[in-house]
Amino acid sequence: MSGSISACYRIPNLQPGNYWLAVNQVLLQRGTLAKDSGFPTSNAQGNSGPAVTLSLSPPNGPAGSKVLLHGVVAATLNPLPPVANFCWAGCVNGLQYDGVSITWTGKHTFSASIVTPAGPWIDGATDHLTYPNVGYYRISTQCLELFRGCGLGTSEGSTVFHVTHTPPPFTDQLHLKSPFVFPGQVVKVTGSVPLLDIIGSSQAFVFQFTLDPKPLPTYHLVTSAKLAGQATFVDLGATEVSIIPATSIISHPIVAPKNIQLGGLSDIAVNSNLFGLVFTCVGNGIVETRNGVNTTISVSSVNQALGNSPFPSPGCVTIVDSVGAANNPVLGAAFISPTNYSSGPPYTLRPFVSKDIGQSWTPIPVPAGLQQSSFIGFAQGTRALTALFISNSLEPIAETTPNGMTWTTGPMDCPKSGPCITYGGLSFGNCAMNGSTQQIFYRPTVEGQLRQVPWPNPVNACFETELFTSGKDEYLLSTSSSYPLRKSSDGGAHWEVVSGIPTLPGSSPGISQEEAETVLPNGSLLSASSKGGVYLLGANDRWCKVPIPGVPSNFGPYLVPGRTHVYYKFYENGGMALGSISDTQIHCGR
C-alpha cells in the first residue's frame, strides 16, 4: 500500500525517438462533480444508505497498518451484501477501497479489514498529493445498499484512525533497467506512484502504461474539454525512454520467401505440389479451379453424413489438399455441423476426406477419448493430410493419412521443409464478437517436442497471417497486429519486430490495418486496402497502387499466394466467388 509497482510492459511499435513512459489512471468524479455530470450520489430516499455505526481495532498505528472494522447497521438488509466500499480520509475526496469482502456476524453486524495507505494518494478536492502524516484520519463505509452511483457520494458511517508514524520519504518516479528500448521489447518497470483507488482491502487499482512523445512531469493531470476542464485521467511517475530503431525491412529485405503457411480461417487451398489446382469453399459447396476452369465438387454424401443440415449444401468452412497426383488429389474439408447451428457461432466443425474429388466423402476419425467437437483445423505443409484435434495437453493430437484410407494418431508434425515452426489448431469463435485465435508452435531441438511460441502467440485468426522463410530467418506477417511483421533467427524461440513497412495510403499510422496481405515470390508485399485498391510494396519501400482492371473492391479477408497467381474471394450476387491476379499483372502503374 505504499504505491510501489513492478510490472512488465511491451514497447509499442513506435517510431524511434524520445518518449515519456507513465502510469495512466482514471480519475473518478465524485460528490458534486459526479452529480453535475449526471450520476446519482444518493438512493431513492435521498441518502447514501442505512446508517452504520463503525468501530475499529487497533485505533492507532503506523501508516500501512491493517485494521479490523466492526459495523452495526440500523436497518435490516435483504439480502446481506457480501462486499462494501470503504474510504480513507473521506468518501468524496479521499482514497476509496472498492469491493471489500465483509463477514456478517449477525443480521445487523458485520466485520471487514483494510490496510491503511503507506504512501500518498490523490485528494479529490484539489487533485494534489496527500501524504499519510501523523494525525487523525476518518475511515468510512458506503454501498451497503447497492444503487447506481452509490460509490460516488457520501458515507453511511465512519470512525477515526490515528496514524502514529509517518512512512519513509516518497519518490514519485518510474525506473527501467535501461532507458534505451526497441519496439516489441518487454521491459520491467518498477518504481512508486501515488495511490488512486484500491481493489478490495489492499490491492492497488488496475493501471495502464502510456507512452507520450511530449515531455511529461512526474505528476500530470489530463483534462477534458467536455467536463469544463476537469481532470479525467492522471499520468503518474513519468520517466524518459528512448526508442531505438528495430530491424528494418530496408536493411534486411525479404528474399525469395518459401515454405509459406497461411493461418486463420482461410477457405482457399493452394498446394504448391499440385500445379494449377485450387480448391475453394463457396456458398454451394466446394469449387475446383484447374488451370482457370471451375468445376463444382459434389458434397451430397457429406449431407447424408451430417444429417439435417440447415444449408442447401453443407457449410464448407476450411479445406486443404495435401497428397496425391494432380489428377486425383486427396482432399480434406471441414463442414459446419447442424447439431448446434441454431445456437449461432462458433459452430462445431466436422472434418471429412475425399480421395476421388468429391464422389465420396468419409468422416476423418476422431482420436480415442476425444469428441467430434475437438477438431480444430488442418495442418499445413506436412508430408500428408493432417487433421488436428484439441486435447488436454498443450500440443494438439493429429490424425494423419498419406492416401485418405489409412490413418495414424500421434503428435503434430513439423512442416516438410524449412524450420520447424507451424500453426496449431484454431480456437473457433465469432469474429464479430469474441474473435478467433490460433497458436504457433516451434521445435527447440531436433528430437524435442513442439512448444508454443511465447510471443507472438496466439495470433488473430479472423484476419490473414502468414509464416514463411527468407534466408535463415522465419517471418510472421500479421496485418491485424500493431507489429505487422516479425522475424525469428533462432528457430522460433524469440521474435523481433521488423520496422520500415509504411502505412497504406488513406490509413492512420500506428494502428493495425486488418487488411488482406501476402508476400510474393520476389519478396514484395501485396495488400488489398479496405478502402479499395490493391497496393504493392516493392524495392523503393513505398506502397504503389497496382493497375489491375476488373478486380472488385469487396475483397474477402485473405490473399492466398499460388505458383503463378494470387487468389482471393469476393462478394458476388449475394455469395462468395473466387478471383485471381496473375503475377504478371502485379506491378506499379506508370
JSON list of C-alpha atoms in Angstrom, two decimals, residues 254-260 468-471 520-523:
[
{"chain": "A", "resi": 254, "resn": "ILE", "atom": "CA", "xyz": [12.72, -10.33, -47.73]},
{"chain": "A", "resi": 255, "resn": "VAL", "atom": "CA", "xyz": [14.46, -12.50, -50.32]},
{"chain": "A", "resi": 256, "resn": "ALA", "atom": "CA", "xyz": [12.90, -15.46, -52.15]},
{"chain": "A", "resi": 257, "resn": "PRO", "atom": "CA", "xyz": [10.32, -16.39, -49.49]},
{"chain": "A", "resi": 258, "resn": "LYS", "atom": "CA", "xyz": [9.41, -20.07, -49.30]},
{"chain": "A", "resi": 259, "resn": "ASN", "atom": "CA", "xyz": [7.61, -22.58, -47.07]},
{"chain": "A", "resi": 260, "resn": "ILE", "atom": "CA", "xyz": [4.61, -20.24, -46.91]},
{"chain": "A", "resi": 468, "resn": "PHE", "atom": "CA", "xyz": [7.33, -18.01, -44.32]},
{"chain": "A", "resi": 469, "resn": "THR", "atom": "CA", "xyz": [11.09, -18.48, -44.58]},
{"chain": "A", "resi": 470, "resn": "SER", "atom": "CA", "xyz": [13.55, -15.97, -46.03]},
{"chain": "A", "resi": 471, "resn": "GLY", "atom": "CA", "xyz": [17.20, -16.97, -45.91]},
{"chain": "A", "resi": 520, "resn": "LEU", "atom": "CA", "xyz": [5.08, -12.52, -53.26]},
{"chain": "A", "resi": 521, "resn": "PRO", "atom": "CA", "xyz": [7.79, -14.83, -54.69]},
{"chain": "A", "resi": 522, "resn": "ASN", "atom": "CA", "xyz": [10.12, -11.83, -55.21]},
{"chain": "A", "resi": 523, "resn": "GLY", "atom": "CA", "xyz": [9.80, -10.73, -51.56]}
]
